[in-house]
């Protein structure tokens, strides 16, 4: 059975049991004061707008039995997976690996690297640690999706024009249908958020579809009881 999701540039019918919710980088380092986002000079409060709508979608996705996957951007404590070209940006005391109020900036295991409490993963939800902006680069995301029979991704998280867009483009090239929930994404730059969504849905949906939490919740409500089942046909 397929569920129709109201979206742009056109509605899309998907099998929810072949659909995963992807929550990208909702980490303290990006959303809370003192983290990576703020050290780059950004107003981190702008990202908070995505939290409430995303909480509602996360709850509905869990209730509907969807596979929920979280990602985190960050690096090993020895930073062997951090390209110098990425690290050598900004003031040295505020770079990746430098000590900050939430521990070493963007380093795995540090408080700032963790997912914000409002959207914390529950037991059984895969958390993909990624060293880059795209969630497919140097991770086992693709393997996980394949093993779980996933064909469609509901994409949410931060930031719209960086990790969300990069991941959507990677996913699109791999054959996944990406449905991006605009109000469940956010950027430090409102104009980049808007253009980031436009780029995805332009040209007949060149990278995917764009909709919002309301439309997604309506689609869940219209489809009672799809269950994610690993290996189902
Ligand atoms: C950034 C991200 N903006 N998660 N990372 O550096 O979008």
PDB file of C-alpha atoms and ligand atoms in Angstrom:
ATOM      1  CA  UNK A   1       0.000   0.000   0.000  1.00  0.00           C
ATOM      2  CA  UNK A   2       1.247   3.453  -0.879  1.00  0.00           C
ATOM      3  CA  UNK A   3       0.703   6.683   1.010  1.00  0.00           C
ATOM      4  CA  UNK A   4       0.292   9.971  -0.806  1.00  0.00           C
ATOM      5  CA  UNK A   5       2.368  12.840   0.550  1.00  0.00           C
ATOM      6  CA  UNK A   6       1.456  16.370  -0.499  1.00  0.00           C
ATOM      7  CA  UNK A   7       4.726  17.884  -1.719  1.00  0.00           C
ATOM      8  CA  UNK A   8       6.387  20.132  -4.252  1.00  0.00           C
ATOM      9  CA  UNK A   9       6.945  20.032  -7.150  1.00  0.00           C
ATOM     10  CA  UNK A  10       4.227  17.354  -7.067  1.00  0.00           C
ATOM     11  CA  UNK A  11       2.643  14.902  -4.605  1.00  0.00           C
ATOM     12  CA  UNK A  12       4.513  11.655  -4.122  1.00  0.00           C
ATOM     13  CA  UNK A  13       3.149   8.173  -3.306  1.00  0.00           C
ATOM     14  CA  UNK A  14       5.500   6.064  -1.185  1.00  0.00           C
ATOM     15  CA  UNK A  15       5.406   2.762   0.654  1.00  0.00           C
ATOM     16  CA  UNK A  16       6.021   3.838   4.247  1.00  0.00           C
ATOM     17  CA  UNK A  17       7.488   0.453   5.141  1.00  0.00           C
ATOM     18  CA  UNK A  18      10.242   1.257   2.627  1.00  0.00           C
ATOM     19  CA  UNK A  19      10.744   4.750   3.996  1.00  0.00           C
ATOM     20  CA  UNK A  20      13.135   5.928   6.712  1.00  0.00           C
ATOM     21  CA  UNK A  21      13.205   9.161   8.682  1.00  0.00           C
ATOM     22  CA  UNK A  22      16.678  10.687   8.546  1.00  0.00           C
ATOM     23  CA  UNK A  23      17.502  13.217  11.275  1.00  0.00           C
ATOM     24  CA  UNK A  24      20.680  15.037  10.326  1.00  0.00           C
ATOM     25  CA  UNK A  25      23.109  16.487  12.876  1.00  0.00           C
ATOM     26  CA  UNK A  26      20.673  17.780  15.516  1.00  0.00           C
ATOM     27  CA  UNK A  27      23.698  18.086  17.796  1.00  0.00           C
ATOM     28  CA  UNK A  28      24.424  20.391  20.693  1.00  0.00           C
ATOM     29  CA  UNK A  29      27.487  21.652  18.794  1.00  0.00           C
ATOM     30  CA  UNK A  30      25.219  23.148  16.138  1.00  0.00           C
ATOM     31  CA  UNK A  31      22.179  24.135  18.184  1.00  0.00           C
ATOM     32  CA  UNK A  32      23.488  25.295  21.550  1.00  0.00           C
ATOM     33  CA  UNK A  33      25.646  28.244  22.573  1.00  0.00           C
ATOM     34  CA  UNK A  34      29.347  27.450  22.905  1.00  0.00           C
ATOM     35  CA  UNK A  35      29.465  24.839  20.151  1.00  0.00           C
ATOM     36  CA  UNK A  36      30.911  24.627  16.650  1.00  0.00           C
ATOM     37  CA  UNK A  37      28.102  26.664  15.074  1.00  0.00           C
ATOM     38  CA  UNK A  38      28.607  29.567  17.431  1.00  0.00           C
ATOM     39  CA  UNK A  39      32.401  29.496  17.137  1.00  0.00           C
ATOM     40  CA  UNK A  40      31.902  30.077  13.419  1.00  0.00           C
ATOM     41  CA  UNK A  41      30.078  33.302  14.287  1.00  0.00           C
ATOM     42  CA  UNK A  42      26.526  32.065  13.800  1.00  0.00           C
ATOM     43  CA  UNK A  43      23.345  32.854  15.738  1.00  0.00           C
ATOM     44  CA  UNK A  44      22.512  29.332  16.894  1.00  0.00           C
ATOM     45  CA  UNK A  45      19.031  30.309  18.089  1.00  0.00           C
ATOM     46  CA  UNK A  46      17.927  30.307  14.433  1.00  0.00           C
ATOM     47  CA  UNK A  47      18.175  26.502  14.357  1.00  0.00           C
ATOM     48  CA  UNK A  48      15.722  26.052  17.230  1.00  0.00           C
ATOM     49  CA  UNK A  49      12.766  26.620  14.868  1.00  0.00           C
ATOM     50  CA  UNK A  50      13.156  23.095  13.517  1.00  0.00           C
ATOM     51  CA  UNK A  51      13.016  21.349  16.890  1.00  0.00           C
ATOM     52  CA  UNK A  52       9.271  21.364  17.659  1.00  0.00           C
ATOM     53  CA  UNK A  53       8.045  20.332  14.192  1.00  0.00           C
ATOM     54  CA  UNK A  54      10.714  17.647  14.101  1.00  0.00           C
ATOM     55  CA  UNK A  55       9.693  16.351  17.531  1.00  0.00           C
ATOM     56  CA  UNK A  56       6.150  15.877  16.207  1.00  0.00           C
ATOM     57  CA  UNK A  57       7.344  14.065  13.074  1.00  0.00           C
ATOM     58  CA  UNK A  58       9.748  11.905  15.073  1.00  0.00           C
ATOM     59  CA  UNK A  59       6.953  10.845  17.420  1.00  0.00           C
ATOM     60  CA  UNK A  60       4.624  10.010  14.512  1.00  0.00           C
ATOM     61  CA  UNK A  61       7.348   8.144  12.610  1.00  0.00           C
ATOM     62  CA  UNK A  62       8.151   6.043  15.675  1.00  0.00           C
ATOM     63  CA  UNK A  63       4.448   5.326  16.216  1.00  0.00           C
ATOM     64  CA  UNK A  64       4.123   4.293  12.566  1.00  0.00           C
ATOM     65  CA  UNK A  65       7.057   1.907  12.942  1.00  0.00           C
ATOM     66  CA  UNK A  66       9.388   3.675  10.504  1.00  0.00           C
ATOM     67  CA  UNK A  67      13.091   3.165  10.646  1.00  0.00           C
ATOM     68  CA  UNK A  68      14.573   6.302  12.239  1.00  0.00           C
ATOM     69  CA  UNK A  69      18.236   7.077  11.589  1.00  0.00           C
ATOM     70  CA  UNK A  70      20.179   9.880  13.253  1.00  0.00           C
ATOM     71  CA  UNK A  71      23.477  11.315  12.037  1.00  0.00           C
ATOM     72  CA  UNK A  72      26.200  13.241  13.839  1.00  0.00           C
ATOM     73  CA  UNK A  73      29.024  15.191  12.248  1.00  0.00           C
ATOM     74  CA  UNK A  74      32.291  14.858  14.124  1.00  0.00           C
ATOM     75  CA  UNK A  75      35.711  13.351  14.391  1.00  0.00           C
ATOM     76  CA  UNK A  76      37.712  10.784  16.316  1.00  0.00           C
ATOM     77  CA  UNK A  77      39.479  12.155  19.426  1.00  0.00           C
ATOM     78  CA  UNK A  78      42.862  11.695  17.672  1.00  0.00           C
ATOM     79  CA  UNK A  79      41.411  13.566  14.674  1.00  0.00           C
ATOM     80  CA  UNK A  80      42.922  11.071  12.257  1.00  0.00           C
ATOM     81  CA  UNK A  81      39.715  11.309  10.217  1.00  0.00           C
ATOM     82  CA  UNK A  82      39.676  15.116  10.152  1.00  0.00           C
ATOM     83  CA  UNK A  83      41.154  16.553   6.948  1.00  0.00           C
ATOM     84  CA  UNK A  84      43.633  19.361   7.710  1.00  0.00           C
ATOM     85  CA  UNK A  85      41.839  21.458   5.100  1.00  0.00           C
ATOM     86  CA  UNK A  86      38.691  21.239   7.240  1.00  0.00           C
ATOM     87  CA  UNK A  87      40.422  21.846  10.564  1.00  0.00           C
ATOM     88  CA  UNK A  88      42.607  24.757   9.496  1.00  0.00           C
ATOM     89  CA  UNK A  89      39.753  27.234   9.287  1.00  0.00           C
ATOM     90  CA  UNK A  90      38.906  30.032  11.675  1.00  0.00           C
ATOM     91  CA  UNK A  91      40.678  31.224  14.741  1.00  0.00           C
ATOM     92  CA  UNK A  92      42.920  28.431  16.187  1.00  0.00           C
ATOM     93  CA  UNK A  93      41.286  28.522  19.650  1.00  0.00           C
ATOM     94  CA  UNK A  94      37.869  27.894  18.069  1.00  0.00           C
ATOM     95  CA  UNK A  95      38.703  25.181  15.552  1.00  0.00           C
ATOM     96  CA  UNK A  96      37.556  21.562  15.447  1.00  0.00           C
ATOM     97  CA  UNK A  97      39.293  19.756  18.320  1.00  0.00           C
ATOM     98  CA  UNK A  98      39.819  22.900  20.412  1.00  0.00           C
ATOM     99  CA  UNK A  99      38.427  22.898  23.959  1.00  0.00           C
ATOM    100  CA  UNK A 100      35.098  24.685  24.380  1.00  0.00           C
ATOM    101  CA  UNK A 101      32.292  24.991  26.939  1.00  0.00           C
ATOM    102  CA  UNK A 102      30.810  21.670  25.739  1.00  0.00           C
ATOM    103  CA  UNK A 103      34.125  19.839  25.436  1.00  0.00           C
ATOM    104  CA  UNK A 104      36.376  19.586  22.415  1.00  0.00           C
ATOM    105  CA  UNK A 105      34.596  21.049  19.421  1.00  0.00           C
ATOM    106  CA  UNK A 106      33.004  18.488  17.071  1.00  0.00           C
ATOM    107  CA  UNK A 107      34.809  15.548  18.648  1.00  0.00           C
ATOM    108  CA  UNK A 108      33.017  12.221  19.201  1.00  0.00           C
ATOM    109  CA  UNK A 109      32.266  11.453  22.820  1.00  0.00           C
ATOM    110  CA  UNK A 110      32.270  15.097  23.903  1.00  0.00           C
ATOM    111  CA  UNK A 111      29.043  16.641  25.276  1.00  0.00           C
ATOM    112  CA  UNK A 112      28.765  19.042  22.335  1.00  0.00           C
ATOM    113  CA  UNK A 113      28.880  16.225  19.816  1.00  0.00           C
ATOM    114  CA  UNK A 114      25.804  14.585  21.298  1.00  0.00           C
ATOM    115  CA  UNK A 115      22.273  14.929  19.961  1.00  0.00           C
ATOM    116  CA  UNK A 116      20.055  17.510  21.706  1.00  0.00           C
ATOM    117  CA  UNK A 117      17.876  15.999  24.460  1.00  0.00           C
ATOM    118  CA  UNK A 118      14.601  16.969  22.716  1.00  0.00           C
ATOM    119  CA  UNK A 119      15.379  14.632  19.791  1.00  0.00           C
ATOM    120  CA  UNK A 120      17.471  11.999  21.512  1.00  0.00           C
ATOM    121  CA  UNK A 121      17.549   8.588  19.792  1.00  0.00           C
ATOM    122  CA  UNK A 122      15.731   5.731  21.456  1.00  0.00           C
ATOM    123  CA  UNK A 123      17.156   2.206  21.761  1.00  0.00           C
ATOM    124  CA  UNK A 124      17.466   0.501  18.401  1.00  0.00           C
ATOM    125  CA  UNK A 125      17.679   3.639  16.262  1.00  0.00           C
ATOM    126  CA  UNK A 126      20.923   3.679  14.276  1.00  0.00           C
ATOM    127  CA  UNK A 127      23.200   6.660  14.863  1.00  0.00           C
ATOM    128  CA  UNK A 128      25.592   7.261  11.981  1.00  0.00           C
ATOM    129  CA  UNK A 129      28.798   9.112  12.795  1.00  0.00           C
ATOM    130  CA  UNK A 130      30.059  10.962   9.761  1.00  0.00           C
ATOM    131  CA  UNK A 131      33.302  12.850   9.251  1.00  0.00           C
ATOM    132  CA  UNK A 132      31.949  15.012   6.432  1.00  0.00           C
ATOM    133  CA  UNK A 133      28.889  16.960   5.455  1.00  0.00           C
ATOM    134  CA  UNK A 134      27.248  14.168   3.455  1.00  0.00           C
ATOM    135  CA  UNK A 135      25.830  11.251   5.464  1.00  0.00           C
ATOM    136  CA  UNK A 136      26.919   8.703   2.836  1.00  0.00           C
ATOM    137  CA  UNK A 137      30.576   9.728   2.732  1.00  0.00           C
ATOM    138  CA  UNK A 138      32.754   7.236   4.667  1.00  0.00           C
ATOM    139  CA  UNK A 139      29.797   5.798   6.630  1.00  0.00           C
ATOM    140  CA  UNK A 140      27.709   2.619   6.568  1.00  0.00           C
ATOM    141  CA  UNK A 141      24.457   4.501   5.910  1.00  0.00           C
ATOM    142  CA  UNK A 142      23.980   3.034   2.433  1.00  0.00           C
ATOM    143  CA  UNK A 143      24.558  -0.498   3.705  1.00  0.00           C
ATOM    144  CA  UNK A 144      22.075   0.060   6.532  1.00  0.00           C
ATOM    145  CA  UNK A 145      19.423   1.398   4.156  1.00  0.00           C
ATOM    146  CA  UNK A 146      19.926  -1.472   1.737  1.00  0.00           C
ATOM    147  CA  UNK A 147      19.742  -4.106   4.454  1.00  0.00           C
ATOM    148  CA  UNK A 148      16.527  -2.544   5.780  1.00  0.00           C
ATOM    149  CA  UNK A 149      14.881  -2.400   2.341  1.00  0.00           C
ATOM    150  CA  UNK A 150      14.656   1.394   2.315  1.00  0.00           C
ATOM    151  CA  UNK A 151      13.889   3.242  -0.937  1.00  0.00           C
ATOM    152  CA  UNK A 152      12.639   6.594   0.340  1.00  0.00           C
ATOM    153  CA  UNK A 153      14.060   9.075   2.841  1.00  0.00           C
ATOM    154  CA  UNK A 154      12.185  11.691   4.823  1.00  0.00           C
ATOM    155  CA  UNK A 155      15.018  14.153   5.373  1.00  0.00           C
ATOM    156  CA  UNK A 156      15.201  16.586   8.303  1.00  0.00           C
ATOM    157  CA  UNK A 157      17.887  18.359  10.315  1.00  0.00           C
ATOM    158  CA  UNK A 158      20.539  21.023  10.047  1.00  0.00           C
ATOM    159  CA  UNK A 159      21.778  22.874   8.261  1.00  0.00           C
ATOM    160  CA  UNK A 160      19.570  23.070   5.199  1.00  0.00           C
ATOM    161  CA  UNK A 161      22.199  24.204   2.719  1.00  0.00           C
ATOM    162  CA  UNK A 162      25.134  22.243   4.131  1.00  0.00           C
ATOM    163  CA  UNK A 163      24.611  18.744   5.538  1.00  0.00           C
ATOM    164  CA  UNK A 164      20.966  18.396   4.484  1.00  0.00           C
ATOM    165  CA  UNK A 165      21.626  19.444   0.890  1.00  0.00           C
ATOM    166  CA  UNK A 166      24.834  17.430   0.610  1.00  0.00           C
ATOM    167  CA  UNK A 167      23.119  14.303   1.923  1.00  0.00           C
ATOM    168  CA  UNK A 168      20.081  14.747  -0.332  1.00  0.00           C
ATOM    169  CA  UNK A 169      22.329  15.038  -3.367  1.00  0.00           C
ATOM    170  CA  UNK A 170      24.283  11.948  -2.368  1.00  0.00           C
ATOM    171  CA  UNK A 171      21.044  10.033  -1.762  1.00  0.00           C
ATOM    172  CA  UNK A 172      19.494  11.175  -5.031  1.00  0.00           C
ATOM    173  CA  UNK A 173      22.478   9.898  -7.003  1.00  0.00           C
ATOM    174  CA  UNK A 174      22.110   6.559  -5.219  1.00  0.00           C
ATOM    175  CA  UNK A 175      18.477   6.237  -6.283  1.00  0.00           C
ATOM    176  CA  UNK A 176      16.664   7.216  -3.088  1.00  0.00           C
ATOM    177  CA  UNK A 177      13.551   9.383  -3.224  1.00  0.00           C
ATOM    178  CA  UNK A 178      14.170  12.242  -0.796  1.00  0.00           C
ATOM    179  CA  UNK A 179      11.255  14.056   0.789  1.00  0.00           C
ATOM    180  CA  UNK A 180      12.640  17.062   2.639  1.00  0.00           C
ATOM    181  CA  UNK A 181      10.533  18.589   5.421  1.00  0.00           C
ATOM    182  CA  UNK A 182      11.254  22.306   5.178  1.00  0.00           C
ATOM    183  CA  UNK A 183      10.113  23.306   8.662  1.00  0.00           C
ATOM    184  CA  UNK A 184      12.092  20.412  10.178  1.00  0.00           C
ATOM    185  CA  UNK A 185      15.288  21.841   8.674  1.00  0.00           C
ATOM    186  CA  UNK A 186      17.001  25.115   9.530  1.00  0.00           C
ATOM    187  CA  UNK A 187      19.976  27.268   8.721  1.00  0.00           C
ATOM    188  CA  UNK A 188      21.959  30.070  10.342  1.00  0.00           C
ATOM    189  CA  UNK A 189      21.102  31.984   7.158  1.00  0.00           C
ATOM    190  CA  UNK A 190      17.342  32.195   6.455  1.00  0.00           C
ATOM    191  CA  UNK A 191      18.002  33.020   2.813  1.00  0.00           C
ATOM    192  CA  UNK A 192      20.194  29.910   2.411  1.00  0.00           C
ATOM    193  CA  UNK A 193      17.442  27.809   4.007  1.00  0.00           C
ATOM    194  CA  UNK A 194      14.943  29.102   1.476  1.00  0.00           C
ATOM    195  CA  UNK A 195      17.273  28.684  -1.493  1.00  0.00           C
ATOM    196  CA  UNK A 196      18.451  25.291  -0.240  1.00  0.00           C
ATOM    197  CA  UNK A 197      14.882  24.008  -0.378  1.00  0.00           C
ATOM    198  CA  UNK A 198      14.254  25.668  -3.751  1.00  0.00           C
ATOM    199  CA  UNK A 199      17.313  23.985  -5.223  1.00  0.00           C
ATOM    200  CA  UNK A 200      15.993  20.564  -4.229  1.00  0.00           C
ATOM    201  CA  UNK A 201      12.523  20.940  -5.713  1.00  0.00           C
ATOM    202  CA  UNK A 202      13.406  23.008  -8.817  1.00  0.00           C
ATOM    203  CA  UNK A 203      13.435  21.569 -12.330  1.00  0.00           C
ATOM    204  CA  UNK A 204      10.733  19.007 -11.605  1.00  0.00           C
ATOM    205  CA  UNK A 205      12.350  17.968  -8.314  1.00  0.00           C
ATOM    206  CA  UNK A 206      15.910  17.621  -9.526  1.00  0.00           C
ATOM    207  CA  UNK A 207      17.129  16.350  -6.147  1.00  0.00           C
ATOM    208  CA  UNK A 208      13.834  15.457  -4.497  1.00  0.00           C
ATOM    209  CA  UNK A 209      10.557  16.687  -3.044  1.00  0.00           C
ATOM    210  CA  UNK A 210       9.904  19.376  -0.448  1.00  0.00           C
ATOM    211  CA  UNK A 211       7.021  19.478   1.964  1.00  0.00           C
ATOM    212  CA  UNK A 212       6.405  20.248   5.647  1.00  0.00           C
ATOM    213  CA  UNK A 213       5.664  18.563   8.939  1.00  0.00           C
ATOM    214  CA  UNK A 214       1.900  19.156   8.627  1.00  0.00           C
ATOM    215  CA  UNK A 215       1.677  17.327   5.312  1.00  0.00           C
ATOM    216  CA  UNK A 216       3.876  14.528   6.649  1.00  0.00           C
ATOM    217  CA  UNK A 217       1.771  14.134   9.792  1.00  0.00           C
ATOM    218  CA  UNK A 218      -1.371  14.049   7.634  1.00  0.00           C
ATOM    219  CA  UNK A 219       0.180  11.280   5.536  1.00  0.00           C
ATOM    220  CA  UNK A 220       1.002   9.263   8.670  1.00  0.00           C
ATOM    221  CA  UNK A 221      -2.541   9.768   9.959  1.00  0.00           C
ATOM    222  CA  UNK A 222      -3.988   8.552   6.661  1.00  0.00           C
ATOM    223  CA  UNK A 223      -1.934   5.395   6.840  1.00  0.00           C
ATOM    224  CA  UNK A 224      -2.686   3.453   9.970  1.00  0.00           C
ATOM    225  CA  UNK A 225      -0.132   0.934  11.086  1.00  0.00           C
ATOM    226  CA  UNK A 226       2.631   0.483   8.488  1.00  0.00           C
ATOM    227  CA  UNK A 227       5.392  -1.425  10.191  1.00  0.00           C
ATOM    228  CA  UNK A 228       9.032  -1.302   9.310  1.00  0.00           C
ATOM    229  CA  UNK A 229      10.100  -4.859   8.690  1.00  0.00           C
ATOM    230  CA  UNK A 230      13.667  -5.743   7.893  1.00  0.00           C
ATOM    231  CA  UNK A 231      13.943  -7.887   4.785  1.00  0.00           C
ATOM    232  CA  UNK A 232      10.268  -7.598   3.803  1.00  0.00           C
ATOM    233  CA  UNK A 233       9.518  -7.940   0.093  1.00  0.00           C
TER     234      UNK A 233
HETATM  235  C1  LIG B   1      27.752  22.405   9.127  1.00  0.00           C
HETATM  236  C2  LIG B   1      26.016  20.764   9.149  1.00  0.00           C
HETATM  237  N1  LIG B   1      26.924  23.385   8.803  1.00  0.00           N
HETATM  238  N2  LIG B   1      25.553  19.749   9.887  1.00  0.00           N
HETATM  239  N3  LIG B   1      27.301  21.156   9.369  1.00  0.00           N
HETATM  240  O1  LIG B   1      28.952  22.622   9.227  1.00  0.00           O
HETATM  241  O2  LIG B   1      25.308  21.306   8.343  1.00  0.00           O
END
